[in-house]
mmCIF file of N, CA and C in Angstrom:
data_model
loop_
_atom_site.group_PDB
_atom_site.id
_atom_site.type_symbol
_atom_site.label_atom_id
_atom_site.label_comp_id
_atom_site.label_asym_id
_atom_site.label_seq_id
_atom_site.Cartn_x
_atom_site.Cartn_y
_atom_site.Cartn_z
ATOM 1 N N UNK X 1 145.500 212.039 52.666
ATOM 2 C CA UNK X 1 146.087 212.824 53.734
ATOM 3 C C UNK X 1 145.194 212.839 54.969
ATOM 4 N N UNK X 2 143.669 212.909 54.665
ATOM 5 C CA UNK X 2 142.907 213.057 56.046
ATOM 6 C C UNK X 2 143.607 211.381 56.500
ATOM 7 N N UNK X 3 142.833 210.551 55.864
ATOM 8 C CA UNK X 3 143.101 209.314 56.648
ATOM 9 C C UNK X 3 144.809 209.503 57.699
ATOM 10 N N UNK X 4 145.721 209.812 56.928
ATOM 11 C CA UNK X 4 147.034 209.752 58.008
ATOM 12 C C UNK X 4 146.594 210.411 58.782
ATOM 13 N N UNK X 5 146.268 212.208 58.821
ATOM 14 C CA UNK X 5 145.985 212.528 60.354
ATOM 15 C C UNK X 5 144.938 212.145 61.063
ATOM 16 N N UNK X 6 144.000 211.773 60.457
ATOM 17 C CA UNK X 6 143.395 210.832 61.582
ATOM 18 C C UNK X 6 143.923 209.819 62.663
ATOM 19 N N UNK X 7 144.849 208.668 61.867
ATOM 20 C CA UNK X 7 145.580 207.502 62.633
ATOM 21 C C UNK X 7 146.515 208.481 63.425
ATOM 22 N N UNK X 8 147.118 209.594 62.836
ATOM 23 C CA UNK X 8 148.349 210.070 64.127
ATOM 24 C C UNK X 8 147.524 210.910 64.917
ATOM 25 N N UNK X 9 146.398 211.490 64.770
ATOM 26 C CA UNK X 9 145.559 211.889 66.106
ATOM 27 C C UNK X 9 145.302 210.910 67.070
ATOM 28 N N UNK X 10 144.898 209.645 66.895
ATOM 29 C CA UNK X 10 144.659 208.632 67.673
ATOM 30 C C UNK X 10 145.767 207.754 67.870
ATOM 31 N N UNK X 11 146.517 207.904 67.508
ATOM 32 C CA UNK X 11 147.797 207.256 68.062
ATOM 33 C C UNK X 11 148.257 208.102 68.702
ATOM 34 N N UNK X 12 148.947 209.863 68.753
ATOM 35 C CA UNK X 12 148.498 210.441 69.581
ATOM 36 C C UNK X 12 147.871 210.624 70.951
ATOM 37 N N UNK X 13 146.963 210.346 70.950
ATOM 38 C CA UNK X 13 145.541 210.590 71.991
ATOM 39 C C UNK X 13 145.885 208.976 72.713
ATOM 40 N N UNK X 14 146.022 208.143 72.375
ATOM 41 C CA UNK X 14 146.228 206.487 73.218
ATOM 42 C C UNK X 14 147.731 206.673 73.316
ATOM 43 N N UNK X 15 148.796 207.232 72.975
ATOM 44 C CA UNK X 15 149.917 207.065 73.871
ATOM 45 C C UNK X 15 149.619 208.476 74.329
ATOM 46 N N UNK X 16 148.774 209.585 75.019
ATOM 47 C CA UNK X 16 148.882 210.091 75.698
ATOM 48 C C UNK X 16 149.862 211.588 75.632
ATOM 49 N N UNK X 17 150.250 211.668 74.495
ATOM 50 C CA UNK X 17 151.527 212.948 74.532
ATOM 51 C C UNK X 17 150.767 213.940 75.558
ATOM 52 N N UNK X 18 149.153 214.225 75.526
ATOM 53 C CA UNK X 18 148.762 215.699 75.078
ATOM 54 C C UNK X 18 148.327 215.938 76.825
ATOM 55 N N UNK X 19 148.419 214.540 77.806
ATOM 56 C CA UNK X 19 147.480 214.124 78.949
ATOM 57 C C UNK X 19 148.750 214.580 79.747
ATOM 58 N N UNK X 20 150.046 214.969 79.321
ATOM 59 C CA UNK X 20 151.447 214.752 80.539
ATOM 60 C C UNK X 20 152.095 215.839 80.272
ATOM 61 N N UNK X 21 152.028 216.992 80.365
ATOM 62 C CA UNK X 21 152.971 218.124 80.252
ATOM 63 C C UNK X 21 153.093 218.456 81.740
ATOM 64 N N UNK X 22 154.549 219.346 81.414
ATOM 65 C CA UNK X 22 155.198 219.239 82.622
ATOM 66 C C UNK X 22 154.644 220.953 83.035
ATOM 67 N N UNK X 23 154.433 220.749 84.638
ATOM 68 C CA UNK X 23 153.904 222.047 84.801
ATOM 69 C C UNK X 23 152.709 222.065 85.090
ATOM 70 N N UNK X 24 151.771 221.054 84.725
ATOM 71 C CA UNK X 24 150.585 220.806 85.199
ATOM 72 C C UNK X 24 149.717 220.851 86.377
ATOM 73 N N UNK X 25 148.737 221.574 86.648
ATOM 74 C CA UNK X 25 148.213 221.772 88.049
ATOM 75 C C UNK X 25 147.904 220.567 88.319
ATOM 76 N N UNK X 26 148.115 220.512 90.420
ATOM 77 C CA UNK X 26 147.408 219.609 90.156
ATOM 78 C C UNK X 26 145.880 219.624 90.411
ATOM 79 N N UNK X 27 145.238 218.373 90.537
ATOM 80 C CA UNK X 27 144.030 217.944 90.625
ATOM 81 C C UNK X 27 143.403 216.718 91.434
ATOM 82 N N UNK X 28 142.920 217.336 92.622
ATOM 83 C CA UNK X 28 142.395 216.070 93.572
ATOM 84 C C UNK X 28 141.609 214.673 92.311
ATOM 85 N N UNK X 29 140.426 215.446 91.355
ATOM 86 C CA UNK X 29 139.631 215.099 90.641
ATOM 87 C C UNK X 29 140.053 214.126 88.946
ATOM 88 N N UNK X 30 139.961 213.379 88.906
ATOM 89 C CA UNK X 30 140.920 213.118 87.210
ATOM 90 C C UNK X 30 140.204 213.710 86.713
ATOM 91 N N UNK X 31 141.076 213.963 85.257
ATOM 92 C CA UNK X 31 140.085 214.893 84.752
ATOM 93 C C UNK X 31 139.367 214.330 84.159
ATOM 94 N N UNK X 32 138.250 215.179 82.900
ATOM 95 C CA UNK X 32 137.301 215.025 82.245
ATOM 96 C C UNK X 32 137.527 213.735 81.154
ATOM 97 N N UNK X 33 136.965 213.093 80.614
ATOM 98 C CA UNK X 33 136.964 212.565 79.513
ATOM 99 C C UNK X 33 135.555 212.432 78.576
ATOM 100 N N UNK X 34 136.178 211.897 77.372
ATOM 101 C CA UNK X 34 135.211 212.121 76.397
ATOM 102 C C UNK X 34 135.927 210.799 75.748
ATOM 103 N N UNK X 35 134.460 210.136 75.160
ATOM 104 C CA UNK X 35 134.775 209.292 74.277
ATOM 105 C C UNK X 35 134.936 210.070 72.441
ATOM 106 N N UNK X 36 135.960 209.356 71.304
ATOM 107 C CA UNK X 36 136.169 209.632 70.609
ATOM 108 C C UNK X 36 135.946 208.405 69.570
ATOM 109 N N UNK X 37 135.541 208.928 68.403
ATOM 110 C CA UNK X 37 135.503 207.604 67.900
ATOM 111 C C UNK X 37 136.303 208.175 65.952
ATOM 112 N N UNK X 38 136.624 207.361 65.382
ATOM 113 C CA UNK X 38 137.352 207.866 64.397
ATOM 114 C C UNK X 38 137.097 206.345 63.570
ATOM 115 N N UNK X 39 136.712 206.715 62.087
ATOM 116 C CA UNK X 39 136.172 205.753 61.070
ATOM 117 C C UNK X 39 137.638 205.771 59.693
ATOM 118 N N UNK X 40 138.213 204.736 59.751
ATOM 119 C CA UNK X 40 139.418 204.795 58.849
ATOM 120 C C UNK X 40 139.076 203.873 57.521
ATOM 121 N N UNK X 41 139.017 203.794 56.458
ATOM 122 C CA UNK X 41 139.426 202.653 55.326
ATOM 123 C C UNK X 41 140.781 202.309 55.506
ATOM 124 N N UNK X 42 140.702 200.594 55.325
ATOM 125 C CA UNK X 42 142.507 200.300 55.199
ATOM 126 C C UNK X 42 142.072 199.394 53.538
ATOM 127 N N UNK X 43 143.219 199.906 52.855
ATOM 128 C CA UNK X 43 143.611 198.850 52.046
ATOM 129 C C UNK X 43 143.835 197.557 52.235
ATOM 130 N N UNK X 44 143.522 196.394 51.519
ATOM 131 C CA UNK X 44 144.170 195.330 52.051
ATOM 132 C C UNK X 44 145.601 195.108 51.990
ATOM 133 N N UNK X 45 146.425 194.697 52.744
ATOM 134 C CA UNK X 45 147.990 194.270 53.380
ATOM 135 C C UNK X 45 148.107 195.906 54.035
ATOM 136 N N UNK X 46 147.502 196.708 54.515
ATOM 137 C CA UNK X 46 147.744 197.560 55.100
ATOM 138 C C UNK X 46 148.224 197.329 56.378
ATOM 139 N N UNK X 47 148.893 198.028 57.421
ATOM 140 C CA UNK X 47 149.304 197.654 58.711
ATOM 141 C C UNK X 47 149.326 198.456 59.510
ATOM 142 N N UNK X 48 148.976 199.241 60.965
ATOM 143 C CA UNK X 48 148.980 200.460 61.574
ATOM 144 C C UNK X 48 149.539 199.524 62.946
ATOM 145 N N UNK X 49 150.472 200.287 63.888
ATOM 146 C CA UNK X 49 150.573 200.096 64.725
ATOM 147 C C UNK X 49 150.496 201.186 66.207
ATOM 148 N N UNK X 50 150.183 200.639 66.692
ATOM 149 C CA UNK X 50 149.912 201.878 68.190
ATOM 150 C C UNK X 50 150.827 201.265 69.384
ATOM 151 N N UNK X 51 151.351 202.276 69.410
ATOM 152 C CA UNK X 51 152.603 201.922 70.735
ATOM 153 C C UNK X 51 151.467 202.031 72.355
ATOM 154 N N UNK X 52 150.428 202.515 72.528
ATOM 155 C CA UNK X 52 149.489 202.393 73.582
ATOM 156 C C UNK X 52 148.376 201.799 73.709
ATOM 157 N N UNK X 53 147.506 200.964 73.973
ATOM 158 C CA UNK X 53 146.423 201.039 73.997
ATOM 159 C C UNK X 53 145.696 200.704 75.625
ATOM 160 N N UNK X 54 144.949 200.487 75.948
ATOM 161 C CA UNK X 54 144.205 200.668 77.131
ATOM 162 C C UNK X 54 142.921 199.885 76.814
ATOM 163 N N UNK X 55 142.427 199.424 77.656
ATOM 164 C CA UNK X 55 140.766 198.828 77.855
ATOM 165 C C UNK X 55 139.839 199.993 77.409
ATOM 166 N N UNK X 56 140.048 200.912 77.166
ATOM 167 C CA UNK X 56 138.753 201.875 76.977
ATOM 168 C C UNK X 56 138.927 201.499 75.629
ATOM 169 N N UNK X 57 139.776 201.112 74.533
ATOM 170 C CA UNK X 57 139.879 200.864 73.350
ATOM 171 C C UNK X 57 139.121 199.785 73.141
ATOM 172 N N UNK X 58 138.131 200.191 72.012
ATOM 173 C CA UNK X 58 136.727 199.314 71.160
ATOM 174 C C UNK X 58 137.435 199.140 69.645
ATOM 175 N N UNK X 59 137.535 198.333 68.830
ATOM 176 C CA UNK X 59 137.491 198.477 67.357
ATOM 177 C C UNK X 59 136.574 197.887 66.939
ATOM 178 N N UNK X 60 135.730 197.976 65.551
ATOM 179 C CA UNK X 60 134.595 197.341 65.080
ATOM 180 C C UNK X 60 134.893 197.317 63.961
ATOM 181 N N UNK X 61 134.949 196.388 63.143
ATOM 182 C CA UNK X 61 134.774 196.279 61.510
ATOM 183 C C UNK X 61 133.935 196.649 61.010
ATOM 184 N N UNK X 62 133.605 197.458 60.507
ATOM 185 C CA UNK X 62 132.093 197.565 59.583
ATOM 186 C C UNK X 62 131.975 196.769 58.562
ATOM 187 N N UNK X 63 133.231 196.317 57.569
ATOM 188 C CA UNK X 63 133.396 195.973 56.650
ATOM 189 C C UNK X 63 134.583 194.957 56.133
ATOM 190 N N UNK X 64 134.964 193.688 55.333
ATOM 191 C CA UNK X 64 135.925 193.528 55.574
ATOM 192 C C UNK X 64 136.597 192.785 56.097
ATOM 193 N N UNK X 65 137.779 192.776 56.279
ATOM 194 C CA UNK X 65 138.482 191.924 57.620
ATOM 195 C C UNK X 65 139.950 192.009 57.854
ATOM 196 N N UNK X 66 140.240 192.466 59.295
ATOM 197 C CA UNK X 66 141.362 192.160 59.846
ATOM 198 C C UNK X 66 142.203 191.145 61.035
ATOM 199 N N UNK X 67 143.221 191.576 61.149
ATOM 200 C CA UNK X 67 144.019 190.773 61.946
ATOM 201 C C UNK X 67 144.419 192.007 63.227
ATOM 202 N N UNK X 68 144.098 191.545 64.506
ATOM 203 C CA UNK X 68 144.744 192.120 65.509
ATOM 204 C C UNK X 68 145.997 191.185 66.093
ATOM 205 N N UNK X 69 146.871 191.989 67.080
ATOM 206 C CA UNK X 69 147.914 191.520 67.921
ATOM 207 C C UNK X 69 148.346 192.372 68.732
ATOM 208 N N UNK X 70 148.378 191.892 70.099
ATOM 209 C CA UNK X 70 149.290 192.942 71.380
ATOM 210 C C UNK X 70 150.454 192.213 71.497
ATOM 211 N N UNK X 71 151.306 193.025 71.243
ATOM 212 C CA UNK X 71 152.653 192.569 72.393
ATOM 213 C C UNK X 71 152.839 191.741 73.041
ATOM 214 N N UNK X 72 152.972 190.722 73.586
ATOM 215 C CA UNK X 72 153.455 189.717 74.565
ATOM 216 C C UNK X 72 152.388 189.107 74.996
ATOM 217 N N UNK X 73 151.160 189.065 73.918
ATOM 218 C CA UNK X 73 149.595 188.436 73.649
ATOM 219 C C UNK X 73 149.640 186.872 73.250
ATOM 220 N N UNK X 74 149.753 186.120 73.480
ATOM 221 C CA UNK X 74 150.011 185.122 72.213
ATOM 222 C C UNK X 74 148.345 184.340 71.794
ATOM 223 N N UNK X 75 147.219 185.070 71.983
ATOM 224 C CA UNK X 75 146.017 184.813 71.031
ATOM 225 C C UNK X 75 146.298 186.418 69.775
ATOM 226 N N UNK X 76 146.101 186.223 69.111
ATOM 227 C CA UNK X 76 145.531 186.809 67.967
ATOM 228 C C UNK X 76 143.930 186.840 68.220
ATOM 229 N N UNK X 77 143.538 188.420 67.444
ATOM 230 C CA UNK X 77 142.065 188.537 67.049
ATOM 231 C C UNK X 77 142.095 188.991 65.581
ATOM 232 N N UNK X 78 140.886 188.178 65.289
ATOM 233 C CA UNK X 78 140.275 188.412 63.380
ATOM 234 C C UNK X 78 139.003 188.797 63.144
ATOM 235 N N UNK X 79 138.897 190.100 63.134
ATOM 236 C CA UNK X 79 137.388 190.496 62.841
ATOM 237 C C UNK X 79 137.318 190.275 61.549
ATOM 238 N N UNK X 80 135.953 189.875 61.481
ATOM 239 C CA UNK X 80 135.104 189.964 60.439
ATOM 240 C C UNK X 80 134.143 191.222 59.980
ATOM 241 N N UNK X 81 133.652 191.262 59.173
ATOM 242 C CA UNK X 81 132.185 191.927 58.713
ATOM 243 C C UNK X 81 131.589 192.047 59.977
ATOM 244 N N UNK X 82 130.935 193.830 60.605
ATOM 245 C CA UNK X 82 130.655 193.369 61.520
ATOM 246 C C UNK X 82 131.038 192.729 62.917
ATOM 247 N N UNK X 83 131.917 192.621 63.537
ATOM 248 C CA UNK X 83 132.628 192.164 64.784
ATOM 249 C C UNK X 83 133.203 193.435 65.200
ATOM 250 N N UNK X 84 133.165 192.890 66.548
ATOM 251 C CA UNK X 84 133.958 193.937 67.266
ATOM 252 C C UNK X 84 135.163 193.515 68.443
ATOM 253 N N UNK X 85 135.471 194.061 69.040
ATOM 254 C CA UNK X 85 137.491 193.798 69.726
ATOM 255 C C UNK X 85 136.988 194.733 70.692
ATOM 256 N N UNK X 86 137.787 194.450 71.961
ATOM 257 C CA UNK X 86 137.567 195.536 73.235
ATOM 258 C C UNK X 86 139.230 194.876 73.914
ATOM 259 N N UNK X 87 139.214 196.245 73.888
ATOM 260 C CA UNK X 87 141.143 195.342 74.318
ATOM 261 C C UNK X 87 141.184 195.260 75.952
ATOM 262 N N UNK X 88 141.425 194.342 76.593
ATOM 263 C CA UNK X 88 142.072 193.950 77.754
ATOM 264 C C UNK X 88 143.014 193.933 78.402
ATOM 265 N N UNK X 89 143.866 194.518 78.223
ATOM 266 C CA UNK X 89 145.028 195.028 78.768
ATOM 267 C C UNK X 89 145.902 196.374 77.902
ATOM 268 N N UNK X 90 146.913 196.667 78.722
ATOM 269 C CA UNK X 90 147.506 198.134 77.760
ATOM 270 C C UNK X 90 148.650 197.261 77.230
ATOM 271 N N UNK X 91 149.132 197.759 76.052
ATOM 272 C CA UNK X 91 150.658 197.690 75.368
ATOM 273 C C UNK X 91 150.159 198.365 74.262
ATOM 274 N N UNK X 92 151.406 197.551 73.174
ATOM 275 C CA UNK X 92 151.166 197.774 72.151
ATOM 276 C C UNK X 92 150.460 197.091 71.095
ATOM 277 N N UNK X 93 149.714 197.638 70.070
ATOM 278 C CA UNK X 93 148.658 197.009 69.526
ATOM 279 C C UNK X 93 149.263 197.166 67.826
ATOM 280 N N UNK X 94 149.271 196.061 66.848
ATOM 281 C CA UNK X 94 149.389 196.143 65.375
ATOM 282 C C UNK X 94 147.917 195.424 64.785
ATOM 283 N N UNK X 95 147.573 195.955 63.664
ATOM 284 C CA UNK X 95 146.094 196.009 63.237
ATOM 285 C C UNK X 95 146.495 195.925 61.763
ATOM 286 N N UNK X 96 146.228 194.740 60.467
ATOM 287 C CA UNK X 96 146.684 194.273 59.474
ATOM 288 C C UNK X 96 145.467 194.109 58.936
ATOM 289 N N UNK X 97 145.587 194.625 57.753
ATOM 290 C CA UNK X 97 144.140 194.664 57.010
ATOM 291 C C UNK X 97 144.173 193.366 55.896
ATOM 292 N N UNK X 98 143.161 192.142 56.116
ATOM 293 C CA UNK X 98 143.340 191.417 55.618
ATOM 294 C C UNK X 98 142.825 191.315 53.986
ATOM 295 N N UNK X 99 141.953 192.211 54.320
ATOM 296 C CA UNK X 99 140.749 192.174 52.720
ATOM 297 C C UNK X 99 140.967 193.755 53.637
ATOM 298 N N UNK X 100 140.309 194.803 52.444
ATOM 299 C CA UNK X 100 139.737 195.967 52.214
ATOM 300 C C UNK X 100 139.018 196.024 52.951
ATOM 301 N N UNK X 101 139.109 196.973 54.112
ATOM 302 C CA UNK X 101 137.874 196.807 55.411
ATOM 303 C C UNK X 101 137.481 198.293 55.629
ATOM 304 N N UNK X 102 136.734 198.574 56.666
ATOM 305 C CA UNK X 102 136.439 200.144 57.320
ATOM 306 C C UNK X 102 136.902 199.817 58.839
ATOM 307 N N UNK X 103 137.565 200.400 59.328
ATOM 308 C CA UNK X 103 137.639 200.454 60.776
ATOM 309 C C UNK X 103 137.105 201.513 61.636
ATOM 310 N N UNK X 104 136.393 201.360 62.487
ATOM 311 C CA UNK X 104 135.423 201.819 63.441
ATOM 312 C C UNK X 104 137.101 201.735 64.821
ATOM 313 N N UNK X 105 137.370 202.812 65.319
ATOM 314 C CA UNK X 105 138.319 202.765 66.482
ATOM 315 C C UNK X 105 137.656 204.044 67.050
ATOM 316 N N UNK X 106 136.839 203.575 68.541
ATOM 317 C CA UNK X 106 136.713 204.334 69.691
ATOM 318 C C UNK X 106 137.489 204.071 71.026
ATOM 319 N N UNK X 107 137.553 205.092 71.601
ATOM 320 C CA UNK X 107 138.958 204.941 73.148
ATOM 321 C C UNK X 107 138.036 206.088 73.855
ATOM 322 N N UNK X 108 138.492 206.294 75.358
ATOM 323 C CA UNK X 108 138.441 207.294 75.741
ATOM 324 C C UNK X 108 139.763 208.100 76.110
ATOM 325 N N UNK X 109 139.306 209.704 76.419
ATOM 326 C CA UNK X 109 140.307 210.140 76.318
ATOM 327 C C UNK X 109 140.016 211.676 77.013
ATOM 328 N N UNK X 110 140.969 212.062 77.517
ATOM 329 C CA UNK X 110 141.108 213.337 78.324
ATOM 330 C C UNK X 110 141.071 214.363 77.407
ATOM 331 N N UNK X 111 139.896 214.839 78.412
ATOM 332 C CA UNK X 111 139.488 216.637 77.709
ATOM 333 C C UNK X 111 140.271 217.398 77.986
ATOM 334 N N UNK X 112 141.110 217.762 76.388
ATOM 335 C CA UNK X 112 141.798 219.235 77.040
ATOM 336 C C UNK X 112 141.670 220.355 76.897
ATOM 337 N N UNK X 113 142.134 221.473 77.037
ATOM 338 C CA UNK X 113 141.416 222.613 77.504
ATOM 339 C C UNK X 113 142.567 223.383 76.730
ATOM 340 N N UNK X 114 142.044 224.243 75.772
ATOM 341 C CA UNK X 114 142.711 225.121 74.934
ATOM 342 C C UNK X 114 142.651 226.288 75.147
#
């Protein structure tokens, strides 16, 4: 159960629900951010997909190995043991666990204020 809310916090947090409410002051200044970083195990043939991602998005294998893909990308990325991914453009991102891995996923992300 932690592992799921982890992935829907950060899927979450990269499509942004929590950054766009209506009613919002505004602000000459953007706001604050904070980097986040969140450590997942995938099974192998596991699959997660994120309808957002952005350049502030890092993934690192610690362990393992997967398969990345964006949307309308046509390279593929395959970390290994060790490797890391820094995404280059926004869409959508699917992440396929090839062998039993650890995933390392840091982004940044807007401080909000409770």
């Amino acid at each position: 159960m932690l592992k799921e809310d982890s992935m829907r916090f950060v899927q979450e947090r990269l499509r942004g629900d929590a950054a766009f409410s209506i009613g919002r002051e505004f602000r000459l200044r953007p706001p604050a951010r904070v980097k986040r970083r969140i450590v997942v195990e995938m099974e192998q043939g596991e699959a997660r997909s994120f309808e957002r991602v952005d350049a502030s998005l890092y993934l690192r294998c610690s362990s393992g190995s997967l398969w990345i893909t964006l949307d309308g990308d046509p390279k593929d990325v395959i970390l290994d043991a060790r490797s890391s991914w820094r995404a280059d453009r926004e869409g959508a991102m699917h992440v396929y666990a090839l062998q039993p891995c650890v995933l390392e996923i840091e982004f940044e992300d807007d401080v909000t204020e409770h």
